[in-house]
mmCIF file of C-alpha atoms in Angstrom:
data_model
loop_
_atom_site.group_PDB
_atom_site.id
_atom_site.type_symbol
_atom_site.label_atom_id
_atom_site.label_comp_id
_atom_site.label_asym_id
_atom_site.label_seq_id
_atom_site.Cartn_x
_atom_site.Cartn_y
_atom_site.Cartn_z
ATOM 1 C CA UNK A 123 -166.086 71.569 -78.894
ATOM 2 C CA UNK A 124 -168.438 70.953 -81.642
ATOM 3 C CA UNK A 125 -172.210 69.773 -82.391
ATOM 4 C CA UNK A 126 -171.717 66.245 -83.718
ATOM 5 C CA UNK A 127 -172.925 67.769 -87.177
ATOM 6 C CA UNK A 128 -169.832 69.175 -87.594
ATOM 7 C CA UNK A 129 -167.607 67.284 -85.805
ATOM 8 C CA UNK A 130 -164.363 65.520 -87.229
ATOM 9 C CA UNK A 131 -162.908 62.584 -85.099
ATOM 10 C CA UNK A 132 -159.420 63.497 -83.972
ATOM 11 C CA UNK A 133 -158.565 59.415 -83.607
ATOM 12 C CA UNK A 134 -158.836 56.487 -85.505
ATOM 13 C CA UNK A 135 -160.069 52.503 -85.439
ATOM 14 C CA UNK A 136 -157.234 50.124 -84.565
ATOM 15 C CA UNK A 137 -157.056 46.425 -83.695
ATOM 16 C CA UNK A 138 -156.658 46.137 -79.921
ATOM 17 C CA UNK A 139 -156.458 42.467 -79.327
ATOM 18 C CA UNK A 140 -159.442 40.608 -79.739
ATOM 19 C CA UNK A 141 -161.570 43.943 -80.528
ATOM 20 C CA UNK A 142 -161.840 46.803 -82.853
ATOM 21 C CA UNK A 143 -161.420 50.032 -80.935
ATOM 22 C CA UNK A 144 -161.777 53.726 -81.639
ATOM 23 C CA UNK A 145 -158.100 54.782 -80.359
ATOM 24 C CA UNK A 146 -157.856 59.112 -79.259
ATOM 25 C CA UNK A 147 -155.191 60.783 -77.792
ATOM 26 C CA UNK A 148 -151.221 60.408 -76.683
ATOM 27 C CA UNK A 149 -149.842 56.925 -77.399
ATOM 28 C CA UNK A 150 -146.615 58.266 -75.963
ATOM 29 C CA UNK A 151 -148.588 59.527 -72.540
ATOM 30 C CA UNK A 152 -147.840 58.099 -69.011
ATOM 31 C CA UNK A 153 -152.037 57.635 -68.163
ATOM 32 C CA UNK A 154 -154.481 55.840 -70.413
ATOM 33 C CA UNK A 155 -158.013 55.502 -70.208
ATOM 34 C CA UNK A 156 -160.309 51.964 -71.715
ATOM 35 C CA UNK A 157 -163.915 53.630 -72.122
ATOM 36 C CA UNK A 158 -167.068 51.250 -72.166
ATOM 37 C CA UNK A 159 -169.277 53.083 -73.911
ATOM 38 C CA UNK A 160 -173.448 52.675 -73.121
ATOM 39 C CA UNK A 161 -175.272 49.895 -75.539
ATOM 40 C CA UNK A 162 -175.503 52.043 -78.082
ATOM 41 C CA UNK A 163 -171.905 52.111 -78.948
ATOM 42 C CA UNK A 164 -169.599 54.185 -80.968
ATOM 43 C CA UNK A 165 -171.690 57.045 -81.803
ATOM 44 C CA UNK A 166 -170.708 60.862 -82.688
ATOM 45 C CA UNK A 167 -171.068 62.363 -79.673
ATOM 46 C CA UNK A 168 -169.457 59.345 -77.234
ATOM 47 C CA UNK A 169 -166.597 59.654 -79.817
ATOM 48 C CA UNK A 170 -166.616 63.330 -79.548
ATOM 49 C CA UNK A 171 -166.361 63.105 -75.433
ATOM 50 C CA UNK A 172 -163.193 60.644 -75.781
ATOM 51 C CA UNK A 173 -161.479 62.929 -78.135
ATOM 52 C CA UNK A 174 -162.579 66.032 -75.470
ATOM 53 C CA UNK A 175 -161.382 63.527 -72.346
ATOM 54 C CA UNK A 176 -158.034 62.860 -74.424
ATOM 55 C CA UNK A 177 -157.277 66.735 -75.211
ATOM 56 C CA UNK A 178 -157.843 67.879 -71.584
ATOM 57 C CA UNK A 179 -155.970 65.060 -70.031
ATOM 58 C CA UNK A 180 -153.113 64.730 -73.029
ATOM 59 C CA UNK A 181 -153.931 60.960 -72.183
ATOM 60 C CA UNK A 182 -154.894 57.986 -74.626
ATOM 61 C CA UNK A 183 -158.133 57.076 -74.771
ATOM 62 C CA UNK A 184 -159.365 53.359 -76.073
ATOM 63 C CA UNK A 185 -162.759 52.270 -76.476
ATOM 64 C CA UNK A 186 -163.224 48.666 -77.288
ATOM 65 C CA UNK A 187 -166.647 47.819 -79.804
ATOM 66 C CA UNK A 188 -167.608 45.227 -77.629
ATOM 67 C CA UNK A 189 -170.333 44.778 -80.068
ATOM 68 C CA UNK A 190 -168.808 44.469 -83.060
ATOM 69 C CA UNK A 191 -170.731 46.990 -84.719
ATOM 70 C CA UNK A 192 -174.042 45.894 -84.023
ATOM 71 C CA UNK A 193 -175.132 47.901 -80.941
ATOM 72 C CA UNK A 194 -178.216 48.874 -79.959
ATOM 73 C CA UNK A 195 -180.590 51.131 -81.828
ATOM 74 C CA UNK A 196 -181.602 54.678 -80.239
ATOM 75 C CA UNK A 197 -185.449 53.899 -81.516
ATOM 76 C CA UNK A 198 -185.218 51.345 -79.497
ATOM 77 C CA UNK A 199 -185.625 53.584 -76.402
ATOM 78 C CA UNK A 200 -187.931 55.865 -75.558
ATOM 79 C CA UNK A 201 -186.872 59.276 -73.867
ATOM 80 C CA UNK A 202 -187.218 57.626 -70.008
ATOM 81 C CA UNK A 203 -184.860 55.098 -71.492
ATOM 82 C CA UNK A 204 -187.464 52.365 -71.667
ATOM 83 C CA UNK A 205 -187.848 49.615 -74.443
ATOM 84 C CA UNK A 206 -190.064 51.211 -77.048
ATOM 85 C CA UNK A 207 -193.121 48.213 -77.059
ATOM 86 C CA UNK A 208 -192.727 47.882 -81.034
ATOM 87 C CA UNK A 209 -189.120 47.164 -80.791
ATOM 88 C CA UNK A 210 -188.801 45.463 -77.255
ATOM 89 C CA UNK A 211 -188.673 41.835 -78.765
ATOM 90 C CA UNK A 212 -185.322 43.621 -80.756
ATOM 91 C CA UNK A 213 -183.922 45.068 -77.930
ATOM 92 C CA UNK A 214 -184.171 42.015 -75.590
ATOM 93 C CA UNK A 215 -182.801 40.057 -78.074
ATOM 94 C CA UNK A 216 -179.706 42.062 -78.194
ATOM 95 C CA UNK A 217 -179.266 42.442 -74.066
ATOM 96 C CA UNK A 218 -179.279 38.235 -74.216
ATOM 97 C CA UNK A 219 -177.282 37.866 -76.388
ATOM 98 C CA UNK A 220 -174.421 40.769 -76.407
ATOM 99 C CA UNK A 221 -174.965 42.928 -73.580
ATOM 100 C CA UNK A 222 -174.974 40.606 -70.877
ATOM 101 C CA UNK A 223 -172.864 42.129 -67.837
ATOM 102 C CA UNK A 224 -171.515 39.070 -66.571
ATOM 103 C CA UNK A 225 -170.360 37.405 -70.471
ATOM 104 C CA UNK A 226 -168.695 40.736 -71.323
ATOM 105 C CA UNK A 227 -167.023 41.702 -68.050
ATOM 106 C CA UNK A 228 -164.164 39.556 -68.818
ATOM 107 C CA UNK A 229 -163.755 41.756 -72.340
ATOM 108 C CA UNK A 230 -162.899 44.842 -70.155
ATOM 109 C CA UNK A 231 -159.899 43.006 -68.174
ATOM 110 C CA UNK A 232 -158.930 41.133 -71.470
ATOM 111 C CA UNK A 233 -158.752 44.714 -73.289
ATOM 112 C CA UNK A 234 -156.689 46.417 -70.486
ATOM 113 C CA UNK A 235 -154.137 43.402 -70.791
ATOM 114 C CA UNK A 236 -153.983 43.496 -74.111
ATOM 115 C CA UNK A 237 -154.003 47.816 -74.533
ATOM 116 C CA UNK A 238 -150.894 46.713 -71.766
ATOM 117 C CA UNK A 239 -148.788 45.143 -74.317
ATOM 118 C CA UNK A 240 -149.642 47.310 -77.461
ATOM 119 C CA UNK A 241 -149.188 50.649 -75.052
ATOM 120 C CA UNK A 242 -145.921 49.628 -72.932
ATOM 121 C CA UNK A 243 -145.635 53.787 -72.475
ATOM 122 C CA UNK A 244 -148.668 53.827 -70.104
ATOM 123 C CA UNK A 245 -148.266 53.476 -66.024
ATOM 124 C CA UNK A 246 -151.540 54.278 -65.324
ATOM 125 C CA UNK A 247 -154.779 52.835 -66.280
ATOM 126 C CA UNK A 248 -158.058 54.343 -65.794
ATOM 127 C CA UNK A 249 -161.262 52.602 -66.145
ATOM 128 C CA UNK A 250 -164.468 54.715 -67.794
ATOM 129 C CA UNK A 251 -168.143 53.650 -68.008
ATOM 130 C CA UNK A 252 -170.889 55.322 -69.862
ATOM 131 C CA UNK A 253 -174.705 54.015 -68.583
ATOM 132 C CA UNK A 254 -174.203 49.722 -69.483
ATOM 133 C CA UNK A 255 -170.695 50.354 -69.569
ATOM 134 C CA UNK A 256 -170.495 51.519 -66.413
ATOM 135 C CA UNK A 257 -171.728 48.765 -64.887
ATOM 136 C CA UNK A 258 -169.069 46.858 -66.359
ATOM 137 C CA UNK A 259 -166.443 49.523 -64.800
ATOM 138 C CA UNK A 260 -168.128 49.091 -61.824
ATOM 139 C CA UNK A 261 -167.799 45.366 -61.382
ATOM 140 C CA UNK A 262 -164.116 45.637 -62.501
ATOM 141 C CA UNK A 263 -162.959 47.868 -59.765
ATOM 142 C CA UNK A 264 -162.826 45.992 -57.021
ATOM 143 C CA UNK A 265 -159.853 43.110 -55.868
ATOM 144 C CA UNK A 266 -157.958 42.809 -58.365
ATOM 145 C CA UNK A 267 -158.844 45.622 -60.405
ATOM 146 C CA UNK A 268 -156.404 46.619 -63.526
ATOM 147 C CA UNK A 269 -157.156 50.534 -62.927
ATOM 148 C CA UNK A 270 -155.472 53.139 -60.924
ATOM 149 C CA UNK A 271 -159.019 55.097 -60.530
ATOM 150 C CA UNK A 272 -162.328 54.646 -62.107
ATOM 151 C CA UNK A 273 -165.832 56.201 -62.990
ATOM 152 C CA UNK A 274 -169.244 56.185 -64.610
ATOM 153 C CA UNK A 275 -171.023 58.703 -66.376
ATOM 154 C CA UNK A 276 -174.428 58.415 -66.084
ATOM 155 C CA UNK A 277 -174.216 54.698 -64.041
ATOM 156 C CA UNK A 278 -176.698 51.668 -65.437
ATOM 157 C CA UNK A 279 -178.126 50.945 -62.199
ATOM 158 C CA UNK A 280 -175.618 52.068 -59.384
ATOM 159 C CA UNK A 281 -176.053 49.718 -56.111
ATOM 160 C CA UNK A 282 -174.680 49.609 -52.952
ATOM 161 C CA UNK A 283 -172.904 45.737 -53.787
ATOM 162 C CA UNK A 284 -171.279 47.157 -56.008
ATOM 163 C CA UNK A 285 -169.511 50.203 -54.779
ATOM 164 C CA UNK A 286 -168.907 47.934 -51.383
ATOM 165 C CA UNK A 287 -166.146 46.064 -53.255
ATOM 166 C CA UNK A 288 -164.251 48.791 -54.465
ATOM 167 C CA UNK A 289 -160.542 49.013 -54.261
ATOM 168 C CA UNK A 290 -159.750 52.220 -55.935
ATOM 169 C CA UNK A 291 -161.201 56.058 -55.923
ATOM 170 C CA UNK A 292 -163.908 56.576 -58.001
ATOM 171 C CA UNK A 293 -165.847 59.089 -59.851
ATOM 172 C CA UNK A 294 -170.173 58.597 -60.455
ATOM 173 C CA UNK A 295 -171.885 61.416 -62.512
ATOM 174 C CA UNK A 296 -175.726 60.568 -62.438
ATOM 175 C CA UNK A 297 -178.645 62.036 -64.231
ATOM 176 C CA UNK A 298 -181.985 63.243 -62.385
ATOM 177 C CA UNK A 299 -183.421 59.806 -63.487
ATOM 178 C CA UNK A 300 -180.340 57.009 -62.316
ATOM 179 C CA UNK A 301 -181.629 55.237 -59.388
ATOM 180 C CA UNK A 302 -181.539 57.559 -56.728
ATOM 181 C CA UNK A 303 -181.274 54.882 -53.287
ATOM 182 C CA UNK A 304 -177.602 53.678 -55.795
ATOM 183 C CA UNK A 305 -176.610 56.885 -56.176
ATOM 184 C CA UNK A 306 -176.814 57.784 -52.382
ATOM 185 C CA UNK A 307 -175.070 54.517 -51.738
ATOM 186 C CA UNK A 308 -172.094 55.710 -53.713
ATOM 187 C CA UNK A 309 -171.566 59.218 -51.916
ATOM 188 C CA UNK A 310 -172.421 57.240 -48.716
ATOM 189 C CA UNK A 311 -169.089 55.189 -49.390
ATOM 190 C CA UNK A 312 -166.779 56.905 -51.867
ATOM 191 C CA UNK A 313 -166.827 60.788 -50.521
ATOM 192 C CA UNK A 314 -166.079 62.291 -47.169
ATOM 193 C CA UNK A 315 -163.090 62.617 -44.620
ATOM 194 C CA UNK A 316 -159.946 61.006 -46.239
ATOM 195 C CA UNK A 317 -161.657 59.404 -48.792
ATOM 196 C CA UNK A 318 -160.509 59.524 -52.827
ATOM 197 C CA UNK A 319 -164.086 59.840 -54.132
ATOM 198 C CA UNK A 320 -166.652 61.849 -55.650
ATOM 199 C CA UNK A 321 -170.493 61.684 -56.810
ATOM 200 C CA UNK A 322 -172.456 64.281 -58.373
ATOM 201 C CA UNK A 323 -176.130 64.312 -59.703
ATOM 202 C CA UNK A 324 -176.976 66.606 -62.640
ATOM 203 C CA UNK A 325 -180.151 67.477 -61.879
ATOM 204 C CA UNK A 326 -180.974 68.997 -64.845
ATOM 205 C CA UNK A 327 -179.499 66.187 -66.970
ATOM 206 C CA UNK A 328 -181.261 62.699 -68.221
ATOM 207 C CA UNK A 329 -179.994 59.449 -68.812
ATOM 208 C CA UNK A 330 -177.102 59.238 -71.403
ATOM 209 C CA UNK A 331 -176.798 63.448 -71.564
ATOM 210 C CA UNK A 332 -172.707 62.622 -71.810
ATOM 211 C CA UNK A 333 -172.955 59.786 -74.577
ATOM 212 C CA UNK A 334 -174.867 58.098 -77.641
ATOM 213 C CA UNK A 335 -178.693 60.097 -76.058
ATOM 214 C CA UNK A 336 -176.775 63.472 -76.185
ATOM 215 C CA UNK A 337 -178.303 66.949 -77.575
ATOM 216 C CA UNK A 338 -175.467 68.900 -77.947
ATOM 217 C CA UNK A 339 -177.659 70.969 -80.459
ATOM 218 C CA UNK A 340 -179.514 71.854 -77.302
ATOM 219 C CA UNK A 341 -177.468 74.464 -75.096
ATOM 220 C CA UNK A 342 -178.271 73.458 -71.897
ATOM 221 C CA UNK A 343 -176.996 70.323 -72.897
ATOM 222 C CA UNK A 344 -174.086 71.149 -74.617
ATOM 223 C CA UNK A 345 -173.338 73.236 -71.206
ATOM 224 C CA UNK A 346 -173.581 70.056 -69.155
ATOM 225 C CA UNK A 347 -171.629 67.674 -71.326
ATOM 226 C CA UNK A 348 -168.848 69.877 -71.179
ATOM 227 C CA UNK A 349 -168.879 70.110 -67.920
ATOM 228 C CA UNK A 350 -169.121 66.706 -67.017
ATOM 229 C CA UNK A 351 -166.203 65.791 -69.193
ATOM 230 C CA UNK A 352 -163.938 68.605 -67.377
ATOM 231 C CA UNK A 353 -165.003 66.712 -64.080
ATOM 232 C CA UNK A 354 -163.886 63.525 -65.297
ATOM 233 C CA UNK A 355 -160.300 64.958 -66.529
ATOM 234 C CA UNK A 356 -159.494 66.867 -63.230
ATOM 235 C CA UNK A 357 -160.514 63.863 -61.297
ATOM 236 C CA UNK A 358 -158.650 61.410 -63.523
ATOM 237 C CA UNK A 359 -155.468 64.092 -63.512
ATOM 238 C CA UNK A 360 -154.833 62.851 -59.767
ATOM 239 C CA UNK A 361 -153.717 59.382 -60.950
ATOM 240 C CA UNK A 362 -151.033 59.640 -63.546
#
């Protein structure tokens, strides 16, 4: 694995229904994973952790662009992950009107039906959430849920309503800085004796370390990503 200076995507953008999606990976595999990436969308070093999740996995990776190319800007944000005061009227324009949980939730079960028909191959799905995508995988894996197994990478405020409704395991990497009283509630209820689950907090880590706010330039971070994209694979590897 690369810094994203020098790093060449492995996949390509395809049509995937209703969306334009960067597509990674094994169309021929038997496990497939639809990736919500975090608001900022399909940067260089998301991209770069689907290509890594595909390779380790030999799986097929699809993440929609939910926001049709007009994400969110990283000066937007300062480094707690707050709305930058020059910029906030920018950035609360674009929550209302494209990165509103409850409009796009339907995208993510709309994408899995439609990755359905255009991957016929695949037998298991696996949902993926980075930070506001994870939200999203969060509130689709409950009854009804088109997944095998899900999980969030650095989860856009984790709470315990959420995780309650869960029908299938589920893996939550957090930073030092995700809301720790969510991040109990998911180890409280996913993990233990004869449960599928697991939660980890990189304490080290802040918000977004494993997508679009990644420094891979930075070691420590570069260290961490790694590993946190390893952790998804082996846990994902149970569900083919």
């Amino acid at each position: 694995m690369t810094s994203t200076s020098d790093f060449q995507p492995m996949g390509k953008y395809e049509q995937v229904g209703k969306f334009s999606a960067y597509v990674t990976g094994n169309p021929a595999s038997s496990i497939a994973i639809v990736e919500v990436t975090d608001a900022f969308g399909l940067v260089p070093s998301v991209i770069q952790g689907a290509d890594l999740l595909a390779k380790l996995l030999d799986a097929l990776v699809i993440l929609p662009d939910y926001f049709d190319g007009k994400p969110a800007l990283l000066t937007w944000i300062d480094e707690n992950g707050e709305p930058v005061e020059e910029t906030k009227s920018q950035y609360m324009t674009f929550v209302k009107e494209k990165a509103q949980s409850p409009d796009n939730l339907p995208n993510v079960i709309r994408s899995v039906e439609e990755a359905k028909l255009k991957w016929p191959a695949v037998t298991s799905w696996i949902g993926l959430g980075l930070g506001w995508g994870g939200k999203l995988i969060a509130r689709a894996s409950g009854e009804n849920t088109p997944f095998k197994a899900s999980g969030q990478a650095y989860p856009s405020r984790p709470a315990r309503e959420d995780v309650e409704k869960f029908t299938i395991p589920h893996i939550c990497l957090a930073s030092r800085t995700d809301n720790p009283d969510g991040v109990k509630a998911y180890a409280e209820i996913l993990t233990g004796e004869e449960k599928i689950g697991y939660v980890e907090t990189y304490s080290n880590m802040y918000h977004g370390w494993m997508g679009a706010r990644s420094i891979l330039s930075d070691p420590e971070t570069f260290k961490e990503y790694h590993r946190g994209y390893n952790q998804l694979a082996k846990f994902f590897s149970q569900f083919r």
